[in-house]
Backbone atoms as SQL, in Angstrom:
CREATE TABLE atoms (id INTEGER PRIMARY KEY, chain TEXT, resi INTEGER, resn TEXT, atom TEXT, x REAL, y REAL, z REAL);
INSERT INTO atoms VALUES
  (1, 'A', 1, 'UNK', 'N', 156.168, 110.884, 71.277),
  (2, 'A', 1, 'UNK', 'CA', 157.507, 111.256, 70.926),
  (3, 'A', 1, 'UNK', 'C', 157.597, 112.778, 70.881),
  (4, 'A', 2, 'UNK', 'N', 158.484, 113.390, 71.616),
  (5, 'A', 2, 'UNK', 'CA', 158.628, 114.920, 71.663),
  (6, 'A', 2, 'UNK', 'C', 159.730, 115.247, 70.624),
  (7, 'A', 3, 'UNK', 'N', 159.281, 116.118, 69.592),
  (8, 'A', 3, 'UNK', 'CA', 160.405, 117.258, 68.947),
  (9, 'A', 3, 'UNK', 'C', 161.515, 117.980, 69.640),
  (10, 'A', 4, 'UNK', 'N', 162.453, 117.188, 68.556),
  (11, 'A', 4, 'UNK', 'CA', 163.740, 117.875, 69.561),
  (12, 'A', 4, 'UNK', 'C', 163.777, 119.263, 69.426),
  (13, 'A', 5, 'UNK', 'N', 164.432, 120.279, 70.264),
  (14, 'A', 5, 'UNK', 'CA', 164.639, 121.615, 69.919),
  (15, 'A', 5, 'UNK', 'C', 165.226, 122.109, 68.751),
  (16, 'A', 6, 'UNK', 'N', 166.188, 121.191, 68.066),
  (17, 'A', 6, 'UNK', 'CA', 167.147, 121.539, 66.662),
  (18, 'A', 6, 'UNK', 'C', 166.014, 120.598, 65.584),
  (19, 'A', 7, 'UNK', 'N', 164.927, 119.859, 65.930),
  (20, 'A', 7, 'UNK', 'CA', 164.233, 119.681, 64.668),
  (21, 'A', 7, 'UNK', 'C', 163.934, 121.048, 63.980),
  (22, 'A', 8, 'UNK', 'N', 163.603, 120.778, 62.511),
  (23, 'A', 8, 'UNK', 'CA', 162.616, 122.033, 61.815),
  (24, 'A', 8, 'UNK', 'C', 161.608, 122.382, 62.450),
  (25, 'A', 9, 'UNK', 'N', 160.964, 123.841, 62.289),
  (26, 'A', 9, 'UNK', 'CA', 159.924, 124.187, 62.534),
  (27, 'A', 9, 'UNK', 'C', 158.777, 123.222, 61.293),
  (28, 'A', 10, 'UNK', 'N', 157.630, 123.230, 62.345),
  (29, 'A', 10, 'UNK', 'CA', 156.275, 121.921, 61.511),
  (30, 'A', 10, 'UNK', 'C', 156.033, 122.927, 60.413),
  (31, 'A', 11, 'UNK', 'N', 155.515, 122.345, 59.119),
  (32, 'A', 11, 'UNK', 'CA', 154.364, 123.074, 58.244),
  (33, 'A', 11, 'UNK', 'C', 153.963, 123.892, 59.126),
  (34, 'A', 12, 'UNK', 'N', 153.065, 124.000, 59.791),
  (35, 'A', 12, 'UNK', 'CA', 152.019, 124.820, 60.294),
  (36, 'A', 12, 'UNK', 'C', 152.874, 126.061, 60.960),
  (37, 'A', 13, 'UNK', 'N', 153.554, 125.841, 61.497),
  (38, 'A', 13, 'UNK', 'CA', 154.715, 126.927, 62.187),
  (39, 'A', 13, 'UNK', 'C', 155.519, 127.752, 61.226),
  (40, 'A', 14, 'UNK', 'N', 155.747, 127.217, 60.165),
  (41, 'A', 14, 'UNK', 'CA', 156.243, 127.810, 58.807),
  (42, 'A', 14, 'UNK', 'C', 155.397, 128.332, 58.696),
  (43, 'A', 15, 'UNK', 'N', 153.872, 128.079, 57.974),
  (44, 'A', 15, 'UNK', 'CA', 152.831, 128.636, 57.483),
  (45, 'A', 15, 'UNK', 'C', 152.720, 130.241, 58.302),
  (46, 'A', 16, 'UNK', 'N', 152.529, 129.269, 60.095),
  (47, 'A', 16, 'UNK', 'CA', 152.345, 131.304, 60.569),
  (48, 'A', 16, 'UNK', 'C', 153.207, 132.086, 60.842),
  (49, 'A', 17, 'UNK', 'N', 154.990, 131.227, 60.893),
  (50, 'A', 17, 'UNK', 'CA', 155.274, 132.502, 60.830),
  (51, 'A', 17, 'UNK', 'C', 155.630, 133.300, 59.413),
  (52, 'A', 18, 'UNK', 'N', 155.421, 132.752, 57.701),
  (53, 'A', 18, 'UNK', 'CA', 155.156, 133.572, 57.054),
  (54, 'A', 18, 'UNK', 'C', 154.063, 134.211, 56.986),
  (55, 'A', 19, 'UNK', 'N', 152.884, 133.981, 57.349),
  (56, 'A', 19, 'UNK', 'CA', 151.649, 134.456, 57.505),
  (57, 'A', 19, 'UNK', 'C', 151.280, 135.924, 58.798),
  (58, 'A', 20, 'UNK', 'N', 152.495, 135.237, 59.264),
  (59, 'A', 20, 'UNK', 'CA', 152.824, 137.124, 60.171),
  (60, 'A', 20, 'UNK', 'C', 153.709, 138.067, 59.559),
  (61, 'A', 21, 'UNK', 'N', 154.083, 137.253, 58.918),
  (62, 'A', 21, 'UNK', 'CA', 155.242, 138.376, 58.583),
  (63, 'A', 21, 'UNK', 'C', 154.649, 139.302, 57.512),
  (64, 'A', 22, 'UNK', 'N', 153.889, 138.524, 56.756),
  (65, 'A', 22, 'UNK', 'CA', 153.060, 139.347, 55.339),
  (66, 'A', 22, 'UNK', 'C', 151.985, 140.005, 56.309),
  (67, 'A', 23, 'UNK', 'N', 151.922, 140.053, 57.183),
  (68, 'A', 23, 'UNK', 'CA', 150.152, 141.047, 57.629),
  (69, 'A', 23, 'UNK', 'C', 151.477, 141.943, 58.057),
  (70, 'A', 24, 'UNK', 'N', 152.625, 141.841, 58.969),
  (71, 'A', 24, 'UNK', 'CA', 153.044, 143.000, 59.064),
  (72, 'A', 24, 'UNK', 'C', 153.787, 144.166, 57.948),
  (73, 'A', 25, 'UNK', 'N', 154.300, 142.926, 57.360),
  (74, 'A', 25, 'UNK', 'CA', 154.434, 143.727, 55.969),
  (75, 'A', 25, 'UNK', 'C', 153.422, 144.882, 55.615),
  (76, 'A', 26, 'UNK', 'N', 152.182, 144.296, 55.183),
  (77, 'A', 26, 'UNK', 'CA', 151.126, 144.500, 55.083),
  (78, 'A', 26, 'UNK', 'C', 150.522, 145.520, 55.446),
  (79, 'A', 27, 'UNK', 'N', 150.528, 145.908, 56.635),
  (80, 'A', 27, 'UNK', 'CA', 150.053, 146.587, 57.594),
  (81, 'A', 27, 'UNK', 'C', 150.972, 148.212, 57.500),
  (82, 'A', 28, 'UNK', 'N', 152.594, 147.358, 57.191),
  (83, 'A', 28, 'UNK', 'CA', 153.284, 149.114, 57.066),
  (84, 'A', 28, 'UNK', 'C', 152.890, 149.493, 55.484),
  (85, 'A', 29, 'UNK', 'N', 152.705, 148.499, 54.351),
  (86, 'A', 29, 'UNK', 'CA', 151.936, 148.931, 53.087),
  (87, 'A', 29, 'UNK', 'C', 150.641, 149.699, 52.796),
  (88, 'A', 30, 'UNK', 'N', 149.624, 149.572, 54.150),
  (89, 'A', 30, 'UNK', 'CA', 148.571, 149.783, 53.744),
  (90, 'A', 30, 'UNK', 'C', 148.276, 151.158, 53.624),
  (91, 'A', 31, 'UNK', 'N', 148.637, 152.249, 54.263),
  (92, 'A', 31, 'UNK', 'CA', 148.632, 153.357, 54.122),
  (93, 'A', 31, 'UNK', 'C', 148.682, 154.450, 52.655),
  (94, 'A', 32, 'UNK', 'N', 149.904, 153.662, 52.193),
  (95, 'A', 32, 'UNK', 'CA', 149.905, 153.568, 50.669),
  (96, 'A', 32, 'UNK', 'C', 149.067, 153.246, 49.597),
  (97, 'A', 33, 'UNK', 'N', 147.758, 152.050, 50.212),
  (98, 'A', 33, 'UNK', 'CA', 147.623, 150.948, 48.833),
  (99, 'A', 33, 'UNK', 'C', 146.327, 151.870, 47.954),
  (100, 'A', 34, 'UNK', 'N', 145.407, 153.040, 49.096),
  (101, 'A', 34, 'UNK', 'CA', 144.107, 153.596, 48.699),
  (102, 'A', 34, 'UNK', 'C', 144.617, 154.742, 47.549),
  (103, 'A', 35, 'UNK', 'N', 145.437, 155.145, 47.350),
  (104, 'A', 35, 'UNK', 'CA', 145.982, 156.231, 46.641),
  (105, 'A', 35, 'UNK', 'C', 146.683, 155.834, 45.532),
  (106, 'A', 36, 'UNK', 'N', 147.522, 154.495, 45.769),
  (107, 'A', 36, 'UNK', 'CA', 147.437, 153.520, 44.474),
  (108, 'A', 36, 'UNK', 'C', 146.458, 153.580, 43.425),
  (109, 'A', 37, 'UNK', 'N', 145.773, 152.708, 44.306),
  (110, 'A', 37, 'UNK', 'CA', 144.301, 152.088, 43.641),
  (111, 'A', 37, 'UNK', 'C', 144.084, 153.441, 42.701),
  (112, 'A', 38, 'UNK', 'N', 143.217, 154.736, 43.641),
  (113, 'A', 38, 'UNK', 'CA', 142.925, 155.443, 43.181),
  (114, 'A', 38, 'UNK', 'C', 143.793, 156.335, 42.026),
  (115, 'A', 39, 'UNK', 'N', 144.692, 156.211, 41.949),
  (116, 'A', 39, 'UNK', 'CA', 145.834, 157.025, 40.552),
  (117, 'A', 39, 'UNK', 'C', 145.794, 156.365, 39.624),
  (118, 'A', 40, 'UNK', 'N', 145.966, 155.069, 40.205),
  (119, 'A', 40, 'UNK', 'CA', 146.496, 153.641, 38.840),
  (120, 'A', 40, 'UNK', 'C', 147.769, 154.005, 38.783),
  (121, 'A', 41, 'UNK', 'N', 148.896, 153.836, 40.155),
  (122, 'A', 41, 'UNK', 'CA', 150.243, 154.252, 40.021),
  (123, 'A', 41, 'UNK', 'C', 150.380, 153.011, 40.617),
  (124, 'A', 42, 'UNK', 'N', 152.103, 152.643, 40.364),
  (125, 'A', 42, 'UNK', 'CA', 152.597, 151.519, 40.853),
  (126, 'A', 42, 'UNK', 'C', 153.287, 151.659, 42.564),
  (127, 'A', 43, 'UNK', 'N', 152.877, 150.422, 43.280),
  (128, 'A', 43, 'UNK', 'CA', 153.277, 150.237, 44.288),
  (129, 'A', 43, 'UNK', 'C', 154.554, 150.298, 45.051),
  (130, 'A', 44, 'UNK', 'N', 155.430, 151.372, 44.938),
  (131, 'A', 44, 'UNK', 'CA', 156.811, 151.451, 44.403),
  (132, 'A', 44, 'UNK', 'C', 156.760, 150.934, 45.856),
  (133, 'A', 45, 'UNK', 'N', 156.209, 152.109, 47.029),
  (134, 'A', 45, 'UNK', 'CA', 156.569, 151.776, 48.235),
  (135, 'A', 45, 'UNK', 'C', 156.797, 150.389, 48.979),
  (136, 'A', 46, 'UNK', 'N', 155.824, 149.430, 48.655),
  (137, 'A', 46, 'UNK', 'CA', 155.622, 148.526, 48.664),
  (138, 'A', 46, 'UNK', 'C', 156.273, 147.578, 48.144),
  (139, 'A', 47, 'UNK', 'N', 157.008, 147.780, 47.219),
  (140, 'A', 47, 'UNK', 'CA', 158.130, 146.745, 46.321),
  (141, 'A', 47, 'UNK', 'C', 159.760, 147.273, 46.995),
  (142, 'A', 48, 'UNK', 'N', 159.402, 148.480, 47.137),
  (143, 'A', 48, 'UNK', 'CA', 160.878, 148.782, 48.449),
  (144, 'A', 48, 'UNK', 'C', 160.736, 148.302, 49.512),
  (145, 'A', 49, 'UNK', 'N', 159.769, 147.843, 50.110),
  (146, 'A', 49, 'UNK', 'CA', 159.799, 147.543, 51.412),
  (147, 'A', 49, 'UNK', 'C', 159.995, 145.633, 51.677),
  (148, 'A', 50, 'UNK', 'N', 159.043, 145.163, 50.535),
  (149, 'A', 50, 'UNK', 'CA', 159.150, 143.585, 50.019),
  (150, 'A', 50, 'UNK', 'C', 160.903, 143.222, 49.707),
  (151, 'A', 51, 'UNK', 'N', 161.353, 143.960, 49.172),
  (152, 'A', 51, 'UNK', 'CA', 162.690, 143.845, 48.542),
  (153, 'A', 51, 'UNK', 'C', 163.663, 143.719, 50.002),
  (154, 'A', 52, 'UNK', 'N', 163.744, 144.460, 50.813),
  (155, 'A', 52, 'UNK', 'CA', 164.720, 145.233, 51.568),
  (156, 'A', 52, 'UNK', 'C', 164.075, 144.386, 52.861),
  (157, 'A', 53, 'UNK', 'N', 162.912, 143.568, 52.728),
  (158, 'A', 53, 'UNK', 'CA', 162.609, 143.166, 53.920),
  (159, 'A', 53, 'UNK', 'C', 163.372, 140.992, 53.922),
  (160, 'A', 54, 'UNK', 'N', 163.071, 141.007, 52.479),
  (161, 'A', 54, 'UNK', 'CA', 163.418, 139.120, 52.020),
  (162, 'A', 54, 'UNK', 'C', 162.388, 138.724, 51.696),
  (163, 'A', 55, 'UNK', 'N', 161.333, 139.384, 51.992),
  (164, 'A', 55, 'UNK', 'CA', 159.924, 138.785, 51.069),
  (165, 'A', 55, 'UNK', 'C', 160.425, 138.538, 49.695),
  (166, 'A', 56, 'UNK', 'N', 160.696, 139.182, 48.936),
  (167, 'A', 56, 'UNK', 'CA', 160.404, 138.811, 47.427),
  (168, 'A', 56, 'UNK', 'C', 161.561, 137.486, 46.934),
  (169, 'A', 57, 'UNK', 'N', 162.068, 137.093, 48.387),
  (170, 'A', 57, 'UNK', 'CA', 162.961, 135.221, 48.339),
  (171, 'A', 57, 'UNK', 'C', 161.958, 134.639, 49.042),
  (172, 'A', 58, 'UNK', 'N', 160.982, 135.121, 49.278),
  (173, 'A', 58, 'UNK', 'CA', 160.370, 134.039, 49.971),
  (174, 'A', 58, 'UNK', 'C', 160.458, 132.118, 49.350),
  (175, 'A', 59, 'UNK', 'N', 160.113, 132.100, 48.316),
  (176, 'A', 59, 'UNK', 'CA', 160.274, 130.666, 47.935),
  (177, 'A', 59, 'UNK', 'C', 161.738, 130.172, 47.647),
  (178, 'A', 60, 'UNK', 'N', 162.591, 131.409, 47.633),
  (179, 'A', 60, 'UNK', 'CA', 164.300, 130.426, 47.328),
  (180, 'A', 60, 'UNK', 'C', 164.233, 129.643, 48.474),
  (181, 'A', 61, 'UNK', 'N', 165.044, 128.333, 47.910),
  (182, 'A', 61, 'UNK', 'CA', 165.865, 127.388, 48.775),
  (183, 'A', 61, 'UNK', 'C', 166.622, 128.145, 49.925),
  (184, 'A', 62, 'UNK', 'N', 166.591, 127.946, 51.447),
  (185, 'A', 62, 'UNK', 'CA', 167.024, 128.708, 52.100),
  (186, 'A', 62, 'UNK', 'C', 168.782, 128.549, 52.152),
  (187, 'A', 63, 'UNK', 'N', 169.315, 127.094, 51.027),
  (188, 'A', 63, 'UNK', 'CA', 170.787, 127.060, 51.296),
  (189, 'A', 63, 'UNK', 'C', 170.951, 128.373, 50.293),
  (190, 'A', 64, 'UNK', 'N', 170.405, 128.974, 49.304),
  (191, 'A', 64, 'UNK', 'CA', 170.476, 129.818, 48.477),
  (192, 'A', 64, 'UNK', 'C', 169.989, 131.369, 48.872),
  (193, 'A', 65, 'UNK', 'N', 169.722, 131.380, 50.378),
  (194, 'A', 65, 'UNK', 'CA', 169.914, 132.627, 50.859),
  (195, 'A', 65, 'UNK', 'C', 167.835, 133.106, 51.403),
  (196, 'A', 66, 'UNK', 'N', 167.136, 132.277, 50.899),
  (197, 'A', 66, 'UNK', 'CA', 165.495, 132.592, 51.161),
  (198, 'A', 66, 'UNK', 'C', 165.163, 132.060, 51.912),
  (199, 'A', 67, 'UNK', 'N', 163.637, 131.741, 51.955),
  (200, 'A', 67, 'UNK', 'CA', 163.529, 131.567, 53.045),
  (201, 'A', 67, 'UNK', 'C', 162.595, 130.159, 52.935),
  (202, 'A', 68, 'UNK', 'N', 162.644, 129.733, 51.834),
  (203, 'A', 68, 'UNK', 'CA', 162.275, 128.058, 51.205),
  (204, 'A', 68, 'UNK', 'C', 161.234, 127.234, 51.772),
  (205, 'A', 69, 'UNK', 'N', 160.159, 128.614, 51.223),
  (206, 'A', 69, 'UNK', 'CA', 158.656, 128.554, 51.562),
  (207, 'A', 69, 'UNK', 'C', 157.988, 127.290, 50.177),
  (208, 'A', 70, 'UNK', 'N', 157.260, 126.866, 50.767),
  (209, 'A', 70, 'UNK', 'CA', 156.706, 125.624, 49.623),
  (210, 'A', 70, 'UNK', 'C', 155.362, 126.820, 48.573),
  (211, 'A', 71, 'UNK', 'N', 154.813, 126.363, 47.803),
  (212, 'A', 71, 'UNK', 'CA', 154.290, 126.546, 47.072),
  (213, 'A', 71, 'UNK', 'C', 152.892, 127.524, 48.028),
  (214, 'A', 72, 'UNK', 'N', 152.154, 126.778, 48.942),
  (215, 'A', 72, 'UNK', 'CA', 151.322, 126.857, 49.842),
  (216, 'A', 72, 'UNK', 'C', 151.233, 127.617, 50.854),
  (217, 'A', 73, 'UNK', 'N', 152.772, 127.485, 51.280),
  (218, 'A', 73, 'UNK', 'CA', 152.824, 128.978, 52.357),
  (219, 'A', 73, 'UNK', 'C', 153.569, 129.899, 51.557),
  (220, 'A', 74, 'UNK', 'N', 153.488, 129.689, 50.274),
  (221, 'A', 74, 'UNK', 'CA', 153.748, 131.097, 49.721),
  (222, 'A', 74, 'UNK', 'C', 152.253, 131.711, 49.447),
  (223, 'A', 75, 'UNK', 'N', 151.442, 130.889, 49.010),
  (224, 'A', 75, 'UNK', 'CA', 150.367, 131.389, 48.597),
  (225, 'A', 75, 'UNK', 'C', 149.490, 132.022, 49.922),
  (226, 'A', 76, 'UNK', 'N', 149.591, 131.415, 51.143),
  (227, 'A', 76, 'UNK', 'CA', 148.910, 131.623, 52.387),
  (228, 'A', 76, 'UNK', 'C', 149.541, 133.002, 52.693),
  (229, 'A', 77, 'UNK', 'N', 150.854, 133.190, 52.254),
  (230, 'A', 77, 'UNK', 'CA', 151.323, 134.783, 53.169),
  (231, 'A', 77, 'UNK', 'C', 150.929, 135.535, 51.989),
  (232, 'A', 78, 'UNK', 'N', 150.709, 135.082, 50.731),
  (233, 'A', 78, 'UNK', 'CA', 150.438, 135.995, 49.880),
  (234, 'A', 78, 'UNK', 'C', 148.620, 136.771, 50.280),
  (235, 'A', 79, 'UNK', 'N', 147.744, 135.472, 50.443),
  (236, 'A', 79, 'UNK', 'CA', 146.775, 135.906, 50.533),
  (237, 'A', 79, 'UNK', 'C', 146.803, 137.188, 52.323),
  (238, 'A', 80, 'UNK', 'N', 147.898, 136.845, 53.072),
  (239, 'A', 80, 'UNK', 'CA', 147.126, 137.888, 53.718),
  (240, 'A', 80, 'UNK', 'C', 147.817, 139.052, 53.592),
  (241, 'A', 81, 'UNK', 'N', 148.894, 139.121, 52.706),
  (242, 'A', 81, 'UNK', 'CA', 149.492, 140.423, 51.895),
  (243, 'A', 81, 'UNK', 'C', 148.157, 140.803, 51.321),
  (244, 'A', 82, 'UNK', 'N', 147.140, 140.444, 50.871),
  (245, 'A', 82, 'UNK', 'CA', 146.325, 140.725, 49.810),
  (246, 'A', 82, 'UNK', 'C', 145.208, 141.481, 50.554),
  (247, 'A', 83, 'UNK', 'N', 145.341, 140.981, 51.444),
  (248, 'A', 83, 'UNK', 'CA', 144.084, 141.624, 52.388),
  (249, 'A', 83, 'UNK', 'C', 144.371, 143.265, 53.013),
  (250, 'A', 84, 'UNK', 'N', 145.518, 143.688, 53.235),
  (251, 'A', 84, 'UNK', 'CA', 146.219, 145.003, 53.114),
  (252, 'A', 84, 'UNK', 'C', 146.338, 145.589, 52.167),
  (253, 'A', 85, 'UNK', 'N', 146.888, 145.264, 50.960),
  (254, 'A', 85, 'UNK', 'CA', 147.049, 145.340, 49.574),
  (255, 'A', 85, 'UNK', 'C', 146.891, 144.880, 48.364),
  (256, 'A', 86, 'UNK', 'N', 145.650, 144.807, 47.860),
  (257, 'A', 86, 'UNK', 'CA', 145.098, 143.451, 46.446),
  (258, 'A', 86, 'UNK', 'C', 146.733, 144.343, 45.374),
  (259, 'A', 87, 'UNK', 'N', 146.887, 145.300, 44.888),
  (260, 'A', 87, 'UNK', 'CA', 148.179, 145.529, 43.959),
  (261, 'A', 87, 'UNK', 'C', 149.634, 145.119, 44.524),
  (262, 'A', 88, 'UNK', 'N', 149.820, 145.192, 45.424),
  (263, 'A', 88, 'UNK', 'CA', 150.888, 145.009, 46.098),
  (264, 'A', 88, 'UNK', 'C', 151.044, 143.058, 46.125),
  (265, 'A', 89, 'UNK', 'N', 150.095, 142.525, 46.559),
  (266, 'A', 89, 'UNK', 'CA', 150.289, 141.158, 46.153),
  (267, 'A', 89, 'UNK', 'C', 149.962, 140.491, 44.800),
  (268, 'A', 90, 'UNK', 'N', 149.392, 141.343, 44.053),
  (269, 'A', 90, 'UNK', 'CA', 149.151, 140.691, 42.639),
  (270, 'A', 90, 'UNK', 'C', 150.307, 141.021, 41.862),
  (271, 'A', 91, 'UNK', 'N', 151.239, 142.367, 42.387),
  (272, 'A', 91, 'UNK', 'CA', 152.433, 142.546, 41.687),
  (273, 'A', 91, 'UNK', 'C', 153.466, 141.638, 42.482),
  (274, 'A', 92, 'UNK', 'N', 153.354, 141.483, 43.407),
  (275, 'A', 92, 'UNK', 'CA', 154.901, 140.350, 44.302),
  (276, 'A', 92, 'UNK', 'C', 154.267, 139.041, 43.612),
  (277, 'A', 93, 'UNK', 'N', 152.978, 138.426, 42.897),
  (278, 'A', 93, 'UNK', 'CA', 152.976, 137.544, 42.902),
  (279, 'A', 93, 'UNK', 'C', 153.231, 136.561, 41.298),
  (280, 'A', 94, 'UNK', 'N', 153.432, 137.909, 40.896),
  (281, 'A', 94, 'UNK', 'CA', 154.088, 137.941, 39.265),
  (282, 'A', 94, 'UNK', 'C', 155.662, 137.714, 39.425),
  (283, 'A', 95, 'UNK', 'N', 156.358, 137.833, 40.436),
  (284, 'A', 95, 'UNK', 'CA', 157.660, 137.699, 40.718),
  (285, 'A', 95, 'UNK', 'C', 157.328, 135.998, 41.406),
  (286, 'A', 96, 'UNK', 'N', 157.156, 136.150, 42.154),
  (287, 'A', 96, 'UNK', 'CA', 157.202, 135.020, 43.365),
  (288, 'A', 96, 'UNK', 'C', 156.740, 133.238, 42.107),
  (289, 'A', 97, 'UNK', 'N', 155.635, 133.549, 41.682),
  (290, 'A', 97, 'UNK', 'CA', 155.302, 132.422, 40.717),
  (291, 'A', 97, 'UNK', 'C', 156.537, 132.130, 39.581),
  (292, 'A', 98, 'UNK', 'N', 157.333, 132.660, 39.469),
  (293, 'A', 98, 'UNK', 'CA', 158.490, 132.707, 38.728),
  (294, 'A', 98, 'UNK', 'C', 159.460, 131.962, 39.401),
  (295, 'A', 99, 'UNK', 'N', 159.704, 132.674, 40.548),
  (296, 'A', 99, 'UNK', 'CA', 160.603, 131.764, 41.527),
  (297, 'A', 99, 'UNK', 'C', 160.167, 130.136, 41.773),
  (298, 'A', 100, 'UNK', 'N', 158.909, 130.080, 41.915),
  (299, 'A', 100, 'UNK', 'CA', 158.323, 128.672, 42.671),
  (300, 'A', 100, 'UNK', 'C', 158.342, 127.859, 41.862),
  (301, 'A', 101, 'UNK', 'N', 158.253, 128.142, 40.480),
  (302, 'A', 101, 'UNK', 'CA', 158.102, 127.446, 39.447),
  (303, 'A', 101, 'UNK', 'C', 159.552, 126.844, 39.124);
């Protein structure tokens, strides 16, 4: 049986394309994250860019404007936010667990 073109995208297709979207995120964060670390200053850049990009809806219901990621592919784009930035995802993920919950 073939998927129609207007079905949903599968789990797994959800999964990567939040899982791209957080490495690119990611990737324009990282420049930022070593000078963080090293001050013990907050990730401002990084919470402007999460904000202004729809990351930080990642888990709203998408009739409510997000992008109505399950529990799992929130956690999967989180972890590869994390891999660019361990502060930057431990602070989106103090927001985001709020939402999912």
């Amino acid at each position: 049986m073939t998927a129609s073109p207007d079905a949903p995208p599968s789990p797994t297709d959800r999964e990567a394309e939040f899982t791209q979207w957080a490495d690119e995120l990611g990737a324009a964060i990282a420049p930022y994250a070593e000078a963080h670390d090293r001050d013990g200053t907050f990730v401002s850049e990084a919470f402007d860019l999460l904000r202004s990009s729809g990351y930080l809806a990642l888990p709203v219901p998408e009739e409510l404007g997000g992008r109505g990621a399950t529990i799992r592919q929130t956690a999967m784009a989180q972890r590869h936010l994390a891999r660019w930035c361990g502060s930057t995802a431990l602070a989106s993920s103090m927001h985001l667990h709020v939402t999912l919950f």
